[in-house]
Short mmCIF file of C-alpha atoms in Angstrom, two decimals:
data_model
loop_
_atom_site.label_atom_id
_atom_site.label_comp_id
_atom_site.label_asym_id
_atom_site.label_seq_id
_atom_site.Cartn_x
_atom_site.Cartn_y
_atom_site.Cartn_z
CA MET A 1 2.45 3.62 -32.81
CA THR A 2 4.39 0.79 -31.18
CA SER A 3 7.68 1.91 -32.78
CA SER A 4 7.24 5.51 -31.65
CA MET A 5 6.35 4.37 -28.15
CA ARG A 6 9.41 2.10 -28.08
CA PHE A 7 11.62 5.00 -29.26
CA MET A 8 10.16 7.30 -26.62
CA MET A 9 10.81 4.74 -23.88
CA ILE A 10 14.44 4.18 -24.97
CA ALA A 11 15.04 7.92 -25.35
CA THR A 12 13.57 8.55 -21.90
CA TYR A 13 15.74 5.85 -20.33
CA PHE A 14 18.86 7.28 -22.00
CA ALA A 15 18.03 10.85 -21.01
CA VAL A 16 17.47 9.88 -17.38
CA ILE A 17 20.58 7.70 -17.17
CA LEU A 18 22.86 10.20 -18.96
CA THR A 19 21.65 13.06 -16.78
CA THR A 20 22.17 10.97 -13.66
CA LEU A 21 25.64 9.84 -14.70
CA VAL A 22 26.79 13.34 -15.68
CA LEU A 23 25.61 14.78 -12.37
CA MET A 24 27.16 11.87 -10.46
CA CYS A 25 30.52 12.20 -12.24
CA ALA A 26 30.58 15.96 -11.74
CA TYR A 27 29.80 15.52 -8.06
CA VAL A 28 32.39 12.76 -7.52
CA ILE A 29 35.15 14.66 -9.39
CA GLY A 30 34.37 17.88 -7.57
CA LEU A 31 34.27 16.14 -4.20
CA LEU A 32 37.51 14.24 -4.87
CA SER A 33 39.33 17.30 -6.17
CA GLY A 34 38.14 19.44 -3.27
CA ASN A 35 39.16 16.85 -0.67
CA LEU A 36 42.61 16.32 -2.20
CA TYR A 37 43.38 20.05 -2.44
CA SER A 38 41.90 20.67 1.00
CA GLY A 39 44.04 17.92 2.54
CA GLU A 40 47.19 19.24 0.89
CA SER A 41 46.43 22.79 2.03
CA VAL A 42 45.85 21.69 5.63
CA ASP A 43 49.18 19.84 5.60
CA MET A 44 51.04 22.86 4.18
CA PHE A 45 49.42 25.24 6.68
CA ALA A 46 50.45 22.92 9.50
CA LYS A 47 54.07 22.92 8.31
CA ALA A 48 54.05 26.68 7.72
CA ASN A 49 52.78 27.36 11.25
CA ILE A 50 55.43 25.06 12.75
CA ILE A 51 58.13 26.87 10.77
CA SER A 52 56.67 30.24 11.81
CA ALA A 53 56.79 29.32 15.50
CA THR A 54 60.30 27.84 15.25
CA VAL A 55 61.72 30.79 13.31
CA SER A 56 60.11 33.25 15.71
CA GLU A 57 62.09 31.72 18.62
CA ALA A 58 65.39 32.00 16.69
CA TRP A 59 64.69 35.48 15.35
CA ASP A 60 66.90 37.31 17.87
CA VAL A 61 70.14 35.83 16.61
CA GLN A 62 70.92 38.29 13.86
CA PRO A 63 68.14 37.22 11.50
CA GLU A 64 69.72 38.95 8.50
CA ASN A 65 72.74 36.67 8.72
CA SER A 66 71.13 33.47 9.93
CA GLU A 67 70.57 31.61 6.66
CA GLU A 68 72.25 28.50 7.95
CA ARG A 69 70.26 28.55 11.20
CA PHE A 70 66.97 28.97 9.34
CA ALA A 71 68.04 26.29 6.87
CA ASN A 72 68.40 23.71 9.61
CA LEU A 73 65.01 24.62 11.07
CA VAL A 74 63.07 24.78 7.79
CA GLU A 75 64.69 21.84 6.03
CA ARG A 76 64.13 19.62 9.03
CA ILE A 77 60.41 20.35 8.90
CA LEU A 78 60.14 20.09 5.12
CA ALA A 79 62.29 16.98 4.86
CA GLY A 80 60.86 14.34 2.53
CA THR A 81 58.62 16.78 0.62
CA ASN A 82 58.97 18.79 -2.55
CA ILE A 83 57.67 21.93 -0.88
CA ARG A 84 59.57 25.15 -1.44
CA GLY A 85 59.94 27.24 1.72
CA VAL A 86 60.72 30.96 1.92
CA VAL A 87 61.22 33.03 5.10
CA GLU A 88 60.88 36.81 4.80
CA ASN A 89 60.99 39.75 7.18
CA SER A 90 58.29 42.40 7.41
CA SER A 91 59.86 44.26 4.46
CA CYS A 92 59.41 41.20 2.22
CA MET A 93 63.16 40.65 2.07
CA VAL A 94 64.05 36.98 1.69
CA LEU A 95 65.97 35.67 4.70
CA TYR A 96 65.93 32.09 3.55
CA ASP A 97 64.83 30.16 0.43
CA THR A 98 65.03 26.38 0.12
CA ASN A 99 65.48 26.88 -3.61
CA ARG A 100 69.01 28.20 -3.53
CA GLU A 101 69.12 28.37 -7.33
CA SER A 102 66.59 31.19 -7.31
CA GLU A 103 69.21 33.47 -5.68
CA LEU A 104 66.51 35.43 -3.87
CA PHE A 105 68.43 35.70 -0.59
CA GLY A 106 68.51 39.32 0.48
CA LYS A 107 66.08 40.38 -2.23
CA VAL A 108 62.46 41.49 -2.04
CA TYR A 109 60.00 38.75 -3.00
CA MET A 110 56.29 39.69 -3.08
CA ARG A 111 53.22 37.53 -3.67
CA ASP A 112 49.52 38.16 -2.94
CA VAL A 113 49.47 35.54 -0.22
CA ILE A 114 52.59 37.10 1.38
CA LYS A 115 50.88 40.49 1.47
CA LEU A 116 47.84 38.91 3.14
CA ALA A 117 50.10 37.18 5.68
CA LEU A 118 51.75 40.52 6.55
CA ASP A 119 48.22 41.78 7.26
CA GLY A 120 47.83 38.99 9.80
CA GLU A 121 45.95 36.41 7.72
CA GLN A 122 46.77 32.84 6.85
CA ALA A 123 46.43 32.93 3.07
CA GLU A 124 46.20 30.28 0.37
CA ILE A 125 46.09 30.35 -3.42
CA ILE A 126 45.94 27.73 -6.16
CA SER A 127 47.47 28.90 -9.40
CA ASP A 128 48.93 27.70 -12.69
CA GLY A 129 52.69 27.50 -12.67
CA GLU A 130 55.17 27.05 -15.46
CA ASN A 131 54.54 24.31 -18.05
CA GLY A 132 50.88 24.20 -17.03
CA THR A 133 51.55 22.78 -13.59
CA LYS A 134 49.18 23.45 -10.72
CA MET A 135 50.63 25.15 -7.64
CA ILE A 136 49.38 25.52 -4.08
CA SER A 137 50.85 28.46 -2.19
CA VAL A 138 50.27 29.30 1.48
CA ALA A 139 51.65 32.08 3.68
CA VAL A 140 51.42 32.64 7.43
CA PRO A 141 52.71 35.54 9.54
CA ILE A 142 55.65 35.25 11.92
CA THR A 143 54.81 36.99 15.15
CA LYS A 144 56.87 37.92 18.17
CA ASN A 145 55.50 39.65 21.23
CA GLY A 146 52.27 40.26 19.34
CA ASN A 147 53.95 41.97 16.41
CA ILE A 148 54.27 40.64 12.85
CA ILE A 149 57.96 40.44 12.08
CA GLY A 150 57.87 38.40 8.90
CA THR A 151 56.19 35.65 6.89
CA VAL A 152 56.62 32.01 5.99
CA TYR A 153 55.76 31.24 2.36
CA LEU A 154 55.37 27.63 1.15
CA ALA A 155 54.68 26.52 -2.42
CA GLN A 156 54.23 23.09 -3.94
CA ALA A 157 53.40 21.65 -7.34
CA VAL A 158 50.36 19.37 -7.13
CA ASN A 159 50.49 17.55 -10.45
CA ASN A 160 49.88 14.32 -8.57
CA ILE A 161 46.48 15.63 -7.50
CA GLU A 162 45.63 16.63 -11.04
CA ASN A 163 46.79 13.26 -12.30
CA THR A 164 44.63 11.50 -9.72
CA VAL A 165 41.61 13.62 -10.69
CA LYS A 166 42.19 12.99 -14.40
CA SER A 167 42.63 9.26 -13.83
CA THR A 168 39.44 9.14 -11.77
CA ARG A 169 37.57 11.16 -14.40
CA THR A 170 38.69 8.77 -17.14
CA SER A 171 37.64 5.77 -15.07
CA LEU A 172 34.24 7.32 -14.41
CA ILE A 173 33.74 8.08 -18.11
CA VAL A 174 34.59 4.49 -19.06
CA PHE A 175 32.37 3.18 -16.28
CA SER A 176 29.54 5.51 -17.37
CA ALA A 177 29.89 4.39 -20.98
CA LEU A 178 29.57 0.76 -19.90
CA ILE A 179 26.51 1.62 -17.82
CA VAL A 180 24.93 3.50 -20.74
CA LEU A 181 25.60 0.52 -23.02
CA LEU A 182 24.14 -1.90 -20.48
CA ILE A 183 21.13 0.32 -19.79
CA GLY A 184 20.63 0.76 -23.53
CA MET A 185 20.46 -2.99 -24.03
CA LEU A 186 18.17 -3.44 -21.04
CA SER A 187 15.90 -0.56 -22.08
CA LEU A 188 15.68 -1.97 -25.60
CA GLY A 189 14.68 -5.34 -24.18
CA MET A 190 12.24 -3.77 -21.72
CA SER A 191 10.70 -1.65 -24.47
CA TYR A 192 10.04 -4.80 -26.51
CA ILE A 193 8.61 -6.56 -23.47
CA ILE A 194 6.26 -3.66 -22.73
CA THR A 195 5.32 -2.62 -26.26
CA SER A 196 4.83 -6.08 -27.73
CA PRO A 197 1.66 -6.66 -25.67
CA MET A 198 0.54 -3.13 -26.58
CA ALA A 199 0.74 -4.08 -30.24
CA GLU A 200 -1.46 -7.09 -29.47
CA PHE A 201 -3.85 -4.84 -27.52
CA THR A 202 -4.05 -2.47 -30.47
CA GLU A 203 -4.79 -5.32 -32.87
CA VAL A 204 -7.53 -6.73 -30.64
CA ALA A 205 -9.02 -3.26 -30.14
CA LYS A 206 -9.18 -2.79 -33.92
CA GLU A 207 -10.96 -6.12 -34.29
CA ILE A 208 -13.43 -5.14 -31.57
CA SER A 209 -14.13 -1.86 -33.35
CA LYS A 210 -15.02 -3.95 -36.44
CA GLY A 211 -17.48 -6.01 -34.42
CA ASN A 212 -15.28 -9.08 -34.05
CA PHE A 213 -15.64 -9.94 -30.35
CA SER A 214 -14.01 -13.36 -30.62
CA LYS A 215 -10.45 -11.97 -30.40
CA ARG A 216 -8.63 -12.46 -27.08
CA ILE A 217 -5.35 -11.37 -25.50
CA GLN A 218 -2.93 -14.12 -24.50
CA VAL A 219 -2.34 -13.30 -20.83
CA ARG A 220 1.14 -13.99 -19.48
CA GLY A 221 2.12 -13.51 -15.85
CA HIS A 222 0.37 -11.47 -13.18
CA ASN A 223 1.75 -7.96 -13.70
CA GLU A 224 -0.11 -4.78 -14.65
CA ILE A 225 0.07 -5.58 -18.37
CA ALA A 226 -1.42 -9.01 -17.70
CA GLN A 227 -4.20 -7.32 -15.73
CA MET A 228 -4.84 -5.02 -18.69
CA GLY A 229 -5.06 -8.09 -20.91
CA GLU A 230 -7.52 -9.76 -18.53
CA THR A 231 -9.60 -6.58 -18.46
CA LEU A 232 -9.66 -6.40 -22.26
CA ASN A 233 -10.63 -10.07 -22.47
CA TYR A 234 -13.40 -9.47 -19.93
CA MET A 235 -14.63 -6.55 -22.01
CA CYS A 236 -14.64 -8.79 -25.09
CA ASP A 237 -16.67 -11.41 -23.20
CA GLU A 238 -19.18 -8.80 -22.08
CA LEU A 239 -19.44 -7.28 -25.56
CA SER A 240 -19.84 -10.74 -27.06
CA LEU A 241 -22.61 -11.54 -24.58
CA LEU A 242 -24.23 -8.17 -25.24
CA GLU A 243 -24.04 -8.73 -28.98
CA GLU A 244 -25.57 -12.19 -28.59
CA LYS A 245 -28.40 -10.73 -26.50
CA ARG A 246 -28.91 -7.97 -29.06
CA ARG A 247 -29.16 -10.43 -31.93
CA LYS A 248 -31.52 -12.64 -29.97
CA PHE A 249 -33.61 -9.63 -29.01
CA VAL A 250 -33.82 -8.46 -32.62
CA SER A 251 -34.69 -11.99 -33.74
CA ASP A 252 -37.33 -12.46 -31.05
CA ALA A 253 -38.78 -8.99 -31.58
CA SER A 254 -38.97 -9.58 -35.32
CA HIS A 255 -40.67 -12.91 -34.73
CA GLU A 256 -43.15 -11.43 -32.26
CA LEU A 257 -43.98 -8.55 -34.56
CA LYS A 258 -44.21 -10.83 -37.56
CA THR A 259 -46.96 -12.99 -36.02
CA PRO A 260 -49.62 -10.24 -35.56
CA MET A 261 -48.58 -8.66 -38.85
CA ALA A 262 -49.13 -11.99 -40.59
CA GLY A 263 -52.55 -12.25 -38.93
CA ILE A 264 -53.45 -8.76 -40.08
CA LYS A 265 -52.27 -9.57 -43.60
CA LEU A 266 -54.33 -12.78 -43.65
CA ILE A 267 -57.47 -11.01 -42.45
CA CYS A 268 -57.06 -8.23 -45.00
CA ASP A 269 -56.46 -10.73 -47.84
CA SER A 270 -59.54 -12.71 -46.77
CA LEU A 271 -61.69 -9.60 -46.85
CA VAL A 272 -60.33 -8.51 -50.21
CA SER A 273 -60.80 -11.95 -51.79
CA ALA A 274 -64.31 -12.49 -50.42
CA GLU A 275 -67.09 -11.76 -52.96
CA ASN A 276 -70.05 -9.96 -51.50
CA PRO A 277 -69.13 -10.70 -47.86
CA ASN A 278 -72.03 -10.53 -45.48
CA PRO A 279 -71.87 -7.92 -42.70
CA GLU A 280 -71.52 -10.52 -39.97
CA MET A 281 -68.38 -11.99 -41.54
CA VAL A 282 -66.92 -8.52 -42.09
CA LYS A 283 -67.62 -7.65 -38.45
CA GLU A 284 -65.97 -10.87 -37.28
CA PHE A 285 -62.90 -10.19 -39.42
CA LEU A 286 -62.69 -6.62 -38.15
CA CYS A 287 -62.87 -7.86 -34.55
CA ASP A 288 -60.02 -10.26 -35.25
CA LEU A 289 -58.12 -7.42 -36.91
CA SER A 290 -58.64 -5.21 -33.85
CA GLU A 291 -57.32 -7.95 -31.55
CA GLU A 292 -54.18 -8.35 -33.66
CA VAL A 293 -53.63 -4.57 -33.65
CA ASP A 294 -54.08 -4.51 -29.87
CA ARG A 295 -51.56 -7.31 -29.54
CA LEU A 296 -49.13 -5.50 -31.82
CA THR A 297 -49.60 -2.33 -29.77
CA ARG A 298 -48.86 -4.19 -26.51
CA ILE A 299 -45.65 -5.63 -27.95
CA ILE A 300 -44.46 -2.24 -29.22
CA GLU A 301 -45.29 -0.49 -25.95
CA ARG A 302 -43.39 -3.06 -23.92
CA LEU A 303 -40.44 -2.96 -26.32
CA LEU A 304 -40.31 0.81 -25.92
CA ALA A 305 -40.48 0.44 -22.12
CA LEU A 306 -37.55 -2.03 -22.14
CA THR A 307 -35.57 0.21 -24.49
CA LYS A 308 -35.96 3.13 -22.08
CA LEU A 309 -34.87 0.96 -19.16
CA ASP A 310 -31.80 -0.27 -21.07
CA ALA A 311 -30.82 3.26 -22.09
CA GLY A 312 -31.15 4.56 -18.53
CA GLY A 313 -33.49 7.21 -19.85
CA THR A 314 -36.22 6.32 -17.38
CA SER A 315 -35.60 8.03 -14.05
CA LEU A 316 -37.41 7.10 -10.87
CA LYS A 317 -40.17 9.39 -9.66
CA LEU A 318 -39.92 8.54 -5.99
CA GLU A 319 -42.60 9.28 -3.46
CA GLU A 320 -43.50 7.97 -0.02
CA MET A 321 -46.47 5.65 -0.07
CA ASP A 322 -48.33 2.97 1.84
CA ILE A 323 -47.46 -0.28 0.06
CA ARG A 324 -50.92 -1.66 0.94
CA VAL A 325 -52.57 1.01 -1.22
CA LEU A 326 -50.48 -0.01 -4.23
CA ILE A 327 -51.30 -3.73 -3.81
CA ASP A 328 -55.00 -2.96 -3.28
CA ASN A 329 -55.08 -1.00 -6.54
CA VAL A 330 -53.54 -3.95 -8.40
CA VAL A 331 -56.14 -6.32 -6.90
CA ARG A 332 -58.98 -3.90 -7.74
CA LYS A 333 -57.82 -3.61 -11.36
CA LEU A 334 -57.41 -7.37 -11.91
CA THR A 335 -60.50 -8.62 -10.02
CA PRO A 336 -62.77 -8.15 -13.08
CA ILE A 337 -60.38 -10.35 -15.08
CA ALA A 338 -60.22 -13.02 -12.35
CA ASN A 339 -63.98 -13.22 -11.61
CA PRO A 340 -65.12 -14.75 -14.95
CA ARG A 341 -62.75 -17.67 -14.33
CA ASP A 342 -63.82 -17.96 -10.69
CA ILE A 343 -60.28 -17.13 -9.48
CA VAL A 344 -60.01 -15.57 -6.02
CA LEU A 345 -57.51 -12.80 -5.29
CA TYR A 346 -56.79 -13.20 -1.58
CA THR A 347 -55.13 -10.59 0.65
CA ASP A 348 -54.43 -10.71 4.40
CA TYR A 349 -52.40 -7.64 5.39
CA HIS A 350 -54.94 -4.91 6.13
CA ASN A 351 -54.61 -5.15 9.90
CA ILE A 352 -50.82 -4.64 9.79
CA GLU A 353 -49.23 -1.16 9.78
CA PHE A 354 -46.25 -0.60 7.48
CA LYS A 355 -43.87 2.33 7.40
CA PRO A 356 -44.17 4.48 4.28
CA ILE A 357 -41.67 3.37 1.64
CA LEU A 358 -40.00 5.50 -1.04
CA LEU A 359 -40.97 4.07 -4.46
CA ASP A 360 -41.80 4.92 -8.04
CA TYR A 361 -45.49 4.05 -7.93
CA ASP A 362 -45.98 3.34 -11.64
CA LYS A 363 -43.01 1.00 -11.97
CA ILE A 364 -43.71 -1.11 -8.87
CA TYR A 365 -47.41 -1.14 -9.73
CA GLU A 366 -46.59 -2.55 -13.18
CA ALA A 367 -44.15 -5.07 -11.68
CA VAL A 368 -46.77 -6.48 -9.27
CA TYR A 369 -49.50 -6.22 -11.93
CA ASN A 370 -47.50 -8.33 -14.41
CA ILE A 371 -46.96 -11.13 -11.88
CA VAL A 372 -50.59 -11.24 -10.69
CA ASP A 373 -51.86 -10.98 -14.27
CA ASN A 374 -49.73 -13.98 -15.30
CA ALA A 375 -50.95 -15.95 -12.25
CA ILE A 376 -54.56 -15.33 -13.29
CA LYS A 377 -53.96 -16.18 -16.95
CA TYR A 378 -52.11 -19.43 -16.37
CA SER A 379 -54.03 -20.77 -13.33
CA PRO A 380 -56.98 -23.12 -13.81
CA GLU A 381 -60.55 -22.02 -13.15
CA GLY A 382 -61.46 -21.94 -9.47
CA ALA A 383 -57.84 -21.31 -8.40
CA PHE A 384 -56.61 -18.64 -6.02
CA VAL A 385 -53.89 -16.00 -6.03
CA GLU A 386 -52.66 -14.82 -2.64
CA LEU A 387 -50.88 -11.50 -2.08
CA ASP A 388 -48.99 -11.01 1.20
CA ILE A 389 -46.84 -8.17 2.61
CA THR A 390 -44.30 -8.47 5.43
CA GLU A 391 -41.37 -6.48 6.84
CA LYS A 392 -37.92 -7.98 7.39
CA ASN A 393 -34.44 -6.51 7.84
CA ASP A 394 -35.51 -2.97 6.92
CA SER A 395 -37.20 -4.18 3.73
CA ILE A 396 -40.71 -4.68 2.43
CA ILE A 397 -41.36 -8.21 1.13
CA ILE A 398 -44.23 -8.82 -1.30
CA LYS A 399 -45.22 -12.45 -1.97
CA ILE A 400 -47.57 -13.51 -4.78
CA THR A 401 -48.60 -17.17 -4.47
CA ASP A 402 -50.77 -19.17 -6.87
CA ASN A 403 -51.82 -22.81 -7.21
CA GLY A 404 -51.39 -22.98 -10.96
CA PRO A 405 -49.26 -25.47 -12.91
CA GLY A 406 -46.02 -24.10 -11.45
CA ILE A 407 -42.66 -23.46 -13.09
CA PRO A 408 -40.04 -26.20 -13.52
CA GLU A 409 -36.92 -25.55 -11.47
CA ASN A 410 -34.63 -25.43 -14.51
CA GLU A 411 -36.85 -22.76 -16.09
CA ARG A 412 -37.16 -20.39 -13.11
CA GLU A 413 -34.19 -18.18 -13.96
CA ARG A 414 -35.06 -18.01 -17.64
CA ILE A 415 -38.61 -16.71 -17.19
CA PHE A 416 -37.16 -13.23 -16.65
CA GLU A 417 -35.49 -13.30 -20.08
CA ARG A 418 -37.09 -11.28 -22.81
CA PHE A 419 -39.58 -13.14 -25.04
CA TYR A 420 -39.05 -16.35 -23.07
CA ARG A 421 -42.19 -18.47 -22.63
CA LEU A 422 -42.82 -21.83 -20.99
CA ASP A 423 -45.54 -22.56 -23.54
CA ASP A 424 -45.57 -20.41 -26.67
CA SER A 425 -48.98 -21.48 -27.96
CA ARG A 426 -50.69 -20.95 -24.60
CA ALA A 427 -48.94 -17.61 -24.10
CA ARG A 428 -50.16 -16.32 -27.44
CA ASP A 429 -53.68 -17.53 -26.69
CA THR A 430 -53.64 -15.39 -23.53
CA GLY A 431 -52.14 -12.38 -25.31
CA GLY A 432 -48.75 -12.64 -23.64
CA THR A 433 -45.72 -10.92 -25.14
CA GLY A 434 -42.95 -12.61 -23.15
CA LEU A 435 -41.79 -9.18 -21.93
CA GLY A 436 -43.80 -8.65 -18.74
CA LEU A 437 -41.47 -10.43 -16.31
CA ALA A 438 -38.40 -8.84 -17.95
CA ILE A 439 -39.92 -5.41 -17.29
CA THR A 440 -40.78 -6.50 -13.74
CA LYS A 441 -37.21 -7.54 -12.97
CA GLU A 442 -35.81 -4.28 -14.39
CA ALA A 443 -38.24 -2.17 -12.34
CA VAL A 444 -37.41 -3.99 -9.10
CA ALA A 445 -33.67 -3.77 -9.79
CA MET A 446 -33.95 0.00 -10.34
CA HIS A 447 -35.21 0.26 -6.75
CA GLY A 448 -32.26 -1.75 -5.43
CA GLY A 449 -34.52 -4.73 -4.81
CA THR A 450 -34.58 -8.40 -5.81
CA ILE A 451 -37.13 -10.80 -7.23
CA GLU A 452 -37.14 -14.58 -6.85
CA VAL A 453 -39.46 -17.42 -7.84
CA SER A 454 -39.90 -20.71 -6.00
CA GLU A 455 -42.36 -23.58 -5.71
CA ALA A 456 -45.39 -23.12 -3.47
CA GLU A 457 -46.14 -25.64 -0.72
CA ARG A 458 -49.48 -26.65 -2.30
CA GLY A 459 -48.24 -26.55 -5.88
CA GLY A 460 -47.97 -23.52 -8.07
CA SER A 461 -45.42 -20.72 -7.77
CA VAL A 462 -44.33 -18.07 -5.27
CA PHE A 463 -42.88 -14.78 -6.54
CA THR A 464 -41.02 -12.85 -3.83
CA ILE A 465 -40.21 -9.16 -4.32
CA LYS A 466 -37.88 -7.55 -1.78
CA LEU A 467 -37.73 -3.74 -1.69
CA PRO A 468 -35.40 -1.94 0.74
CA TYR A 469 -36.72 0.99 2.78
CA SER A 470 -33.49 2.94 2.34
CA ARG A 471 -31.29 2.95 -0.73
CA THR A 472 -28.73 5.14 -2.51
CA ILE A 473 -30.51 7.13 -5.19
#
């Protein structure tokens, strides 16, 4: 994969550079050639027009026999050049030719540009001459009193222009070849720089797919590739943490399920091994068996609830409600559990009006229920549990305060972890699963709220649930 990517990058660089260089060379050569030919043509037209005007003034002096007079005029203007000049009358008869060896004097000499000049145009043509030379030919009319009386024809070999164009083309080709070579070396180096980390990314990704989350990318620099490496490392950290939580969850769940199963096994073995058990003993064993089954059921139900929350499969069934009604229902349900231990559930919010809040009744009910239930279970006899509701910053704040043994400061964040208990033996005696507060935190978070625990002024703990009135669903 890395090799093919490297090849594609180099091929792309070469294609772009070669296309750019070819277009640039074609443009430069075309522009240079056009400017050189255009400049030469302008110069020849200027000379031809000067000759035309000069010859027109001397036309009256027997033009058919004025070769020497025309020679002085034309040669003076064309001095220092290799331009051939021909003067003709309207019948295309040569009156003067700077190339005396051609012996055209007095003869008819016709060219396309001459014909165009006799029609009143200033004509130009670039053609191939003898021995492959390039020629520029121009012709302008000679006018007198508004009538065309002849033409001036100039021709010049422009091999110097062609030589200049060829020399420039050769230089551009050499220059382009050097650029291609340089770009090739740079693109090869760049491809290695870019694809080498990709090879490392691929290797780490393969290890991750195998479940090895300990692999990391060595991040170099602060460019986009380095950011990709940091992102991949972050993903590895998160996956590693998730895997650690998963293993711990499986271990804790197995341990929690194993305890009631062991109790059930022990009870069943005791019943089987007992000879002629009396009905009272059987009834006692069956009661113990029922308690273990109930405990096992509670664990499984709460595990299923957490699994649904983790999978996002539990959607919120939102409805507007009076928060006081929800808290009153929790107090009503738990009062029969608190009364035998002489624990008072105290509320002081009935005279305060609260705006209806949009909540999932069942989830917030369970969240508050879990906290109050724990406060009752772990508080001494004769204690109290106070529930208070206030409004602040467009949020409902629910406080549950008890005067129980409290929670050490270094344990307050961990109590929301799954299966975490401050006192395992006491928690099992009260039927706790270690999952209630984890479910509470998830339910509050689903509503965009927060939950915190702190120490109460008179000892014990204060759980504070903050639920916003408005949130993005």
